[in-house]
Amino acid sequence: MAPYVLQRCAASDITISILIHVIGLLFFAASLRWLPNITNPLHAGFGGSYQFLTIIALTISTITFGLGFLADFFFSRRLWVLKNTFLACATPLELLVSLMYWSLRAIDKRLVVPPGHELPVIPDLGFHAIPAIMLTLDLMLLNPPWRTKASTTMILSLTMVILYWGWMEYCFTINGWYPYPLLELLSPGKKVFLLLISATTMTGITTVLQWVHGRVGELRLHRWRAIK
């Protein structure tokens, strides 16, 4: 069987790729459609829900899976290259969002959402778990091997975090509040420390993803050889 262009599945498995992307898009669309139901007052003001890294990451994930679906449908090499580029950036970002959200929520949910405005379980999972799961599944099953130097990964992670931080601070100058209650408790120095921790964590996530991706690829290759 001829390998499918720029992905790990065989051409006969294109249905798997389409299925993953369609299911992901349905999940993401359901979450985005649920946004007007959020009662958190911090979603008001300049920037709206896009003050939140969660919603920015979800939007990038939706674009990524949209490109993946179009690549499946048109069997387009260019679209796959573009989709894989988005995926390599979006997956660590979504995993960072999930890791930080659930960690802080486990410590004290008031650090991430004002009291009385917590999300129901299903929407909460839709915003803070499902995107990371779907993108990781896509990355492991459909994405070709990729490697970046640790320094390059750190620079990319730090750039993404700084861009978001700059956007968040700009919104703060207009609204007078941060999207996450935790940030109201931190001094400027501690905010910089949190920024560096976020970038370092994202770098670590990317490194682990590359390692696991390589191991999954080896297992699939051994299985294919055994069947052949």
mmCIF file of C-alpha atoms in Angstrom:
data_model
loop_
_atom_site.group_PDB
_atom_site.id
_atom_site.type_symbol
_atom_site.label_atom_id
_atom_site.label_comp_id
_atom_site.label_asym_id
_atom_site.label_seq_id
_atom_site.Cartn_x
_atom_site.Cartn_y
_atom_site.Cartn_z
ATOM 1 C CA MET A 1 0.000 0.000 0.000
ATOM 2 C CA ALA A 2 1.308 3.436 -0.886
ATOM 3 C CA PRO A 3 1.795 5.704 2.122
ATOM 4 C CA TYR A 4 -0.669 8.529 2.397
ATOM 5 C CA VAL A 5 0.941 11.878 1.661
ATOM 6 C CA LEU A 6 2.676 13.342 4.718
ATOM 7 C CA GLN A 7 0.905 11.179 7.267
ATOM 8 C CA ARG A 8 1.464 7.852 8.964
ATOM 9 C CA CYS A 9 -1.683 5.983 7.887
ATOM 10 C CA ALA A 10 -1.817 3.978 4.695
ATOM 11 C CA ALA A 11 -3.931 5.231 1.814
ATOM 12 C CA SER A 12 -6.635 2.670 2.601
ATOM 13 C CA ASP A 13 -6.881 4.177 6.104
ATOM 14 C CA ILE A 14 -7.862 7.643 4.900
ATOM 15 C CA THR A 15 -11.238 6.977 6.514
ATOM 16 C CA ILE A 16 -9.530 6.953 9.923
ATOM 17 C CA SER A 17 -8.039 10.368 9.251
ATOM 18 C CA ILE A 18 -11.349 11.810 8.098
ATOM 19 C CA LEU A 19 -13.115 10.304 11.113
ATOM 20 C CA ILE A 20 -10.632 11.796 13.588
ATOM 21 C CA HIS A 21 -10.888 15.239 11.995
ATOM 22 C CA VAL A 22 -14.679 15.220 11.738
ATOM 23 C CA ILE A 23 -15.126 14.086 15.347
ATOM 24 C CA GLY A 24 -12.630 16.710 16.505
ATOM 25 C CA LEU A 25 -14.341 19.473 14.552
ATOM 26 C CA LEU A 26 -17.727 18.491 16.014
ATOM 27 C CA PHE A 27 -16.301 18.619 19.551
ATOM 28 C CA PHE A 28 -14.610 21.974 18.945
ATOM 29 C CA ALA A 29 -17.680 23.481 17.283
ATOM 30 C CA ALA A 30 -19.845 22.371 20.223
ATOM 31 C CA SER A 31 -17.474 24.095 22.665
ATOM 32 C CA LEU A 32 -17.315 27.317 20.644
ATOM 33 C CA ARG A 33 -21.104 27.315 20.344
ATOM 34 C CA TRP A 34 -21.340 26.993 24.137
ATOM 35 C CA LEU A 35 -19.364 30.202 24.726
ATOM 36 C CA PRO A 36 -22.455 32.481 25.056
ATOM 37 C CA ASN A 37 -23.624 30.316 27.986
ATOM 38 C CA ILE A 38 -20.567 31.137 30.076
ATOM 39 C CA THR A 39 -21.531 33.328 33.042
ATOM 40 C CA ASN A 40 -17.979 34.243 34.056
ATOM 41 C CA PRO A 41 -17.960 38.091 34.100
ATOM 42 C CA LEU A 42 -14.271 38.078 33.115
ATOM 43 C CA HIS A 43 -15.374 37.072 29.600
ATOM 44 C CA ALA A 44 -16.887 40.556 29.230
ATOM 45 C CA GLY A 45 -14.968 43.631 28.193
ATOM 46 C CA PHE A 46 -12.342 44.140 25.527
ATOM 47 C CA GLY A 47 -11.155 40.887 23.979
ATOM 48 C CA GLY A 48 -14.176 38.965 25.221
ATOM 49 C CA SER A 49 -13.558 35.236 25.493
ATOM 50 C CA TYR A 50 -10.385 35.671 23.450
ATOM 51 C CA GLN A 51 -8.658 37.104 26.506
ATOM 52 C CA PHE A 52 -8.348 33.455 27.547
ATOM 53 C CA LEU A 53 -5.557 31.199 26.298
ATOM 54 C CA THR A 54 -8.062 28.336 26.403
ATOM 55 C CA ILE A 55 -10.246 29.915 23.715
ATOM 56 C CA ILE A 56 -7.297 31.038 21.596
ATOM 57 C CA ALA A 57 -5.889 27.501 21.687
ATOM 58 C CA LEU A 58 -9.305 26.031 20.862
ATOM 59 C CA THR A 59 -9.594 28.324 17.838
ATOM 60 C CA ILE A 60 -6.135 27.274 16.611
ATOM 61 C CA SER A 61 -7.123 23.629 17.127
ATOM 62 C CA THR A 62 -10.281 24.148 15.078
ATOM 63 C CA ILE A 63 -8.260 25.700 12.249
ATOM 64 C CA THR A 64 -5.786 22.802 12.440
ATOM 65 C CA PHE A 65 -8.487 20.144 12.159
ATOM 66 C CA GLY A 66 -10.241 22.137 9.452
ATOM 67 C CA LEU A 67 -7.039 22.059 7.411
ATOM 68 C CA GLY A 68 -6.704 18.348 8.142
ATOM 69 C CA PHE A 69 -10.213 17.637 6.897
ATOM 70 C CA LEU A 70 -9.630 19.647 3.721
ATOM 71 C CA ALA A 71 -6.347 17.808 3.166
ATOM 72 C CA ASP A 72 -8.205 14.497 3.546
ATOM 73 C CA PHE A 73 -10.958 15.557 1.163
ATOM 74 C CA PHE A 74 -8.732 17.004 -1.573
ATOM 75 C CA PHE A 75 -5.717 14.749 -0.887
ATOM 76 C CA SER A 76 -3.601 17.900 -0.946
ATOM 77 C CA ARG A 77 0.098 17.864 -0.083
ATOM 78 C CA ARG A 78 0.164 21.640 0.533
ATOM 79 C CA LEU A 79 -2.738 21.455 2.958
ATOM 80 C CA TRP A 80 -1.096 18.575 4.814
ATOM 81 C CA VAL A 81 2.141 20.520 5.173
ATOM 82 C CA LEU A 82 0.183 23.487 6.547
ATOM 83 C CA LYS A 83 -1.926 21.306 8.824
ATOM 84 C CA ASN A 84 1.131 19.494 10.206
ATOM 85 C CA THR A 85 2.810 22.828 10.945
ATOM 86 C CA PHE A 86 -0.239 24.043 12.868
ATOM 87 C CA LEU A 87 -0.503 20.686 14.645
ATOM 88 C CA ALA A 88 3.110 20.760 15.850
ATOM 89 C CA CYS A 89 2.415 24.131 17.524
ATOM 90 C CA ALA A 90 -1.180 23.580 18.637
ATOM 91 C CA THR A 91 -0.703 20.219 20.390
ATOM 92 C CA PRO A 92 1.877 21.402 22.974
ATOM 93 C CA LEU A 93 -0.214 24.529 23.511
ATOM 94 C CA GLU A 94 -3.393 22.544 24.209
ATOM 95 C CA LEU A 95 -1.513 20.192 26.526
ATOM 96 C CA LEU A 96 -0.096 23.202 28.372
ATOM 97 C CA VAL A 97 -3.605 24.637 28.769
ATOM 98 C CA SER A 98 -4.942 21.334 30.097
ATOM 99 C CA LEU A 99 -2.004 20.748 32.439
ATOM 100 C CA MET A 100 -2.096 24.227 33.961
ATOM 101 C CA TYR A 101 -5.892 24.427 34.206
ATOM 102 C CA TRP A 102 -6.440 21.083 35.914
ATOM 103 C CA SER A 103 -3.399 21.537 38.179
ATOM 104 C CA LEU A 104 -4.553 24.957 39.391
ATOM 105 C CA ARG A 105 -8.151 23.773 39.635
ATOM 106 C CA ALA A 106 -7.028 20.881 41.851
ATOM 107 C CA ILE A 107 -5.234 23.341 44.149
ATOM 108 C CA ASP A 108 -8.055 25.902 44.275
ATOM 109 C CA LYS A 109 -10.634 26.376 41.527
ATOM 110 C CA ARG A 110 -10.876 30.071 42.473
ATOM 111 C CA LEU A 111 -7.447 30.530 40.872
ATOM 112 C CA VAL A 112 -8.911 29.927 37.409
ATOM 113 C CA VAL A 113 -12.571 30.927 37.688
ATOM 114 C CA PRO A 114 -14.517 33.248 40.015
ATOM 115 C CA PRO A 115 -16.695 31.488 42.622
ATOM 116 C CA GLY A 116 -20.173 30.660 41.369
ATOM 117 C CA HIS A 117 -19.173 30.663 37.708
ATOM 118 C CA GLU A 118 -17.699 27.178 37.347
ATOM 119 C CA LEU A 119 -18.451 25.318 34.125
ATOM 120 C CA PRO A 120 -20.579 22.151 34.090
ATOM 121 C CA VAL A 121 -18.517 18.979 33.704
ATOM 122 C CA ILE A 122 -19.161 18.328 29.990
ATOM 123 C CA PRO A 123 -18.353 21.861 28.746
ATOM 124 C CA ASP A 124 -15.384 21.969 31.117
ATOM 125 C CA LEU A 125 -13.967 18.831 29.506
ATOM 126 C CA GLY A 126 -14.817 20.235 26.085
ATOM 127 C CA PHE A 127 -12.690 23.316 26.703
ATOM 128 C CA HIS A 128 -9.894 21.910 28.846
ATOM 129 C CA ALA A 129 -9.400 18.226 27.940
ATOM 130 C CA ILE A 130 -10.942 17.120 24.628
ATOM 131 C CA PRO A 131 -8.832 19.436 22.401
ATOM 132 C CA ALA A 132 -5.578 18.137 23.913
ATOM 133 C CA ILE A 133 -6.751 14.532 23.530
ATOM 134 C CA MET A 134 -7.865 14.934 19.915
ATOM 135 C CA LEU A 135 -4.737 16.783 18.805
ATOM 136 C CA THR A 136 -2.453 14.265 20.522
ATOM 137 C CA LEU A 137 -4.336 11.433 18.807
ATOM 138 C CA ASP A 138 -3.910 13.150 15.442
ATOM 139 C CA LEU A 139 -0.221 13.796 16.116
ATOM 140 C CA MET A 140 0.546 10.209 17.092
ATOM 141 C CA LEU A 141 -1.453 8.439 14.380
ATOM 142 C CA LEU A 142 -1.348 10.765 11.378
ATOM 143 C CA ASN A 143 1.618 13.102 11.629
ATOM 144 C CA PRO A 144 5.018 12.261 10.056
ATOM 145 C CA PRO A 145 8.150 12.325 12.244
ATOM 146 C CA TRP A 146 9.470 15.776 13.092
ATOM 147 C CA ARG A 147 12.437 17.012 15.066
ATOM 148 C CA THR A 148 13.433 20.412 16.408
ATOM 149 C CA LYS A 149 16.423 21.383 18.520
ATOM 150 C CA ALA A 150 15.752 22.056 22.194
ATOM 151 C CA SER A 151 16.885 25.657 21.740
ATOM 152 C CA THR A 152 14.550 26.155 18.773
ATOM 153 C CA THR A 153 11.657 24.614 20.697
ATOM 154 C CA MET A 154 12.344 26.861 23.688
ATOM 155 C CA ILE A 155 12.485 29.975 21.509
ATOM 156 C CA LEU A 156 9.214 29.044 19.788
ATOM 157 C CA SER A 157 7.513 28.286 23.117
ATOM 158 C CA LEU A 158 8.772 31.499 24.695
ATOM 159 C CA THR A 159 7.635 33.495 21.662
ATOM 160 C CA MET A 160 4.108 32.058 21.831
ATOM 161 C CA VAL A 161 3.877 32.674 25.580
ATOM 162 C CA ILE A 162 5.190 36.241 25.280
ATOM 163 C CA LEU A 163 2.754 37.040 22.458
ATOM 164 C CA TYR A 164 -0.154 35.853 24.580
ATOM 165 C CA TRP A 165 1.177 37.670 27.637
ATOM 166 C CA GLY A 166 1.456 40.904 25.669
ATOM 167 C CA TRP A 167 -2.121 40.499 24.421
ATOM 168 C CA MET A 168 -3.358 39.774 27.941
ATOM 169 C CA GLU A 169 -1.579 42.822 29.381
ATOM 170 C CA TYR A 170 -3.013 44.989 26.605
ATOM 171 C CA CYS A 171 -6.510 43.777 27.489
ATOM 172 C CA PHE A 172 -5.730 44.554 31.137
ATOM 173 C CA THR A 173 -4.882 48.174 30.320
ATOM 174 C CA ILE A 174 -8.393 48.555 28.853
ATOM 175 C CA ASN A 175 -10.470 46.333 31.133
ATOM 176 C CA GLY A 176 -8.641 46.725 34.435
ATOM 177 C CA TRP A 177 -8.721 42.990 35.147
ATOM 178 C CA TYR A 178 -6.912 39.811 34.131
ATOM 179 C CA PRO A 179 -8.798 36.844 32.639
ATOM 180 C CA TYR A 180 -7.477 34.508 35.348
ATOM 181 C CA PRO A 181 -7.941 35.371 39.069
ATOM 182 C CA LEU A 182 -4.514 33.879 39.849
ATOM 183 C CA LEU A 183 -2.800 36.759 38.036
ATOM 184 C CA GLU A 184 -4.421 39.310 40.350
ATOM 185 C CA LEU A 185 -2.507 37.696 43.233
ATOM 186 C CA LEU A 186 0.939 37.755 41.624
ATOM 187 C CA SER A 187 3.544 40.503 41.703
ATOM 188 C CA PRO A 188 5.217 41.510 38.407
ATOM 189 C CA GLY A 189 8.248 39.386 39.276
ATOM 190 C CA LYS A 190 6.108 36.322 39.954
ATOM 191 C CA LYS A 191 4.252 36.871 36.677
ATOM 192 C CA VAL A 192 7.566 36.816 34.802
ATOM 193 C CA PHE A 193 8.463 33.616 36.665
ATOM 194 C CA LEU A 194 5.124 32.085 35.657
ATOM 195 C CA LEU A 195 5.808 33.096 32.043
ATOM 196 C CA LEU A 196 9.185 31.341 32.097
ATOM 197 C CA ILE A 197 7.700 28.258 33.768
ATOM 198 C CA SER A 198 4.991 28.121 31.085
ATOM 199 C CA ALA A 199 7.520 28.355 28.250
ATOM 200 C CA THR A 200 9.769 25.727 29.866
ATOM 201 C CA THR A 201 6.817 23.394 30.431
ATOM 202 C CA MET A 202 5.698 23.791 26.826
ATOM 203 C CA THR A 203 9.235 22.979 25.674
ATOM 204 C CA GLY A 204 9.226 19.868 27.835
ATOM 205 C CA ILE A 205 5.842 18.818 26.469
ATOM 206 C CA THR A 206 7.120 19.166 22.896
ATOM 207 C CA THR A 207 10.216 17.089 23.691
ATOM 208 C CA VAL A 208 8.120 14.328 25.273
ATOM 209 C CA LEU A 209 5.708 14.347 22.327
ATOM 210 C CA GLN A 210 8.592 13.899 19.889
ATOM 211 C CA TRP A 211 9.983 11.001 21.914
ATOM 212 C CA VAL A 212 6.620 9.228 22.257
ATOM 213 C CA HIS A 213 5.886 9.885 18.572
ATOM 214 C CA GLY A 214 9.128 8.116 17.651
ATOM 215 C CA ARG A 215 8.307 5.105 19.838
ATOM 216 C CA VAL A 216 4.791 4.851 18.368
ATOM 217 C CA GLY A 217 6.291 4.988 14.875
ATOM 218 C CA GLU A 218 8.680 2.139 15.709
ATOM 219 C CA LEU A 219 5.850 -0.020 17.061
ATOM 220 C CA ARG A 220 3.748 0.592 13.944
ATOM 221 C CA LEU A 221 6.717 -0.252 11.716
ATOM 222 C CA HIS A 222 7.431 -3.502 13.575
ATOM 223 C CA ARG A 223 3.754 -4.451 13.374
ATOM 224 C CA TRP A 224 3.628 -3.693 9.634
ATOM 225 C CA ARG A 225 6.735 -5.809 9.018
ATOM 226 C CA ALA A 226 5.308 -8.671 11.071
ATOM 227 C CA ILE A 227 2.068 -8.646 9.070
ATOM 228 C CA LYS A 228 3.948 -8.427 5.768
#
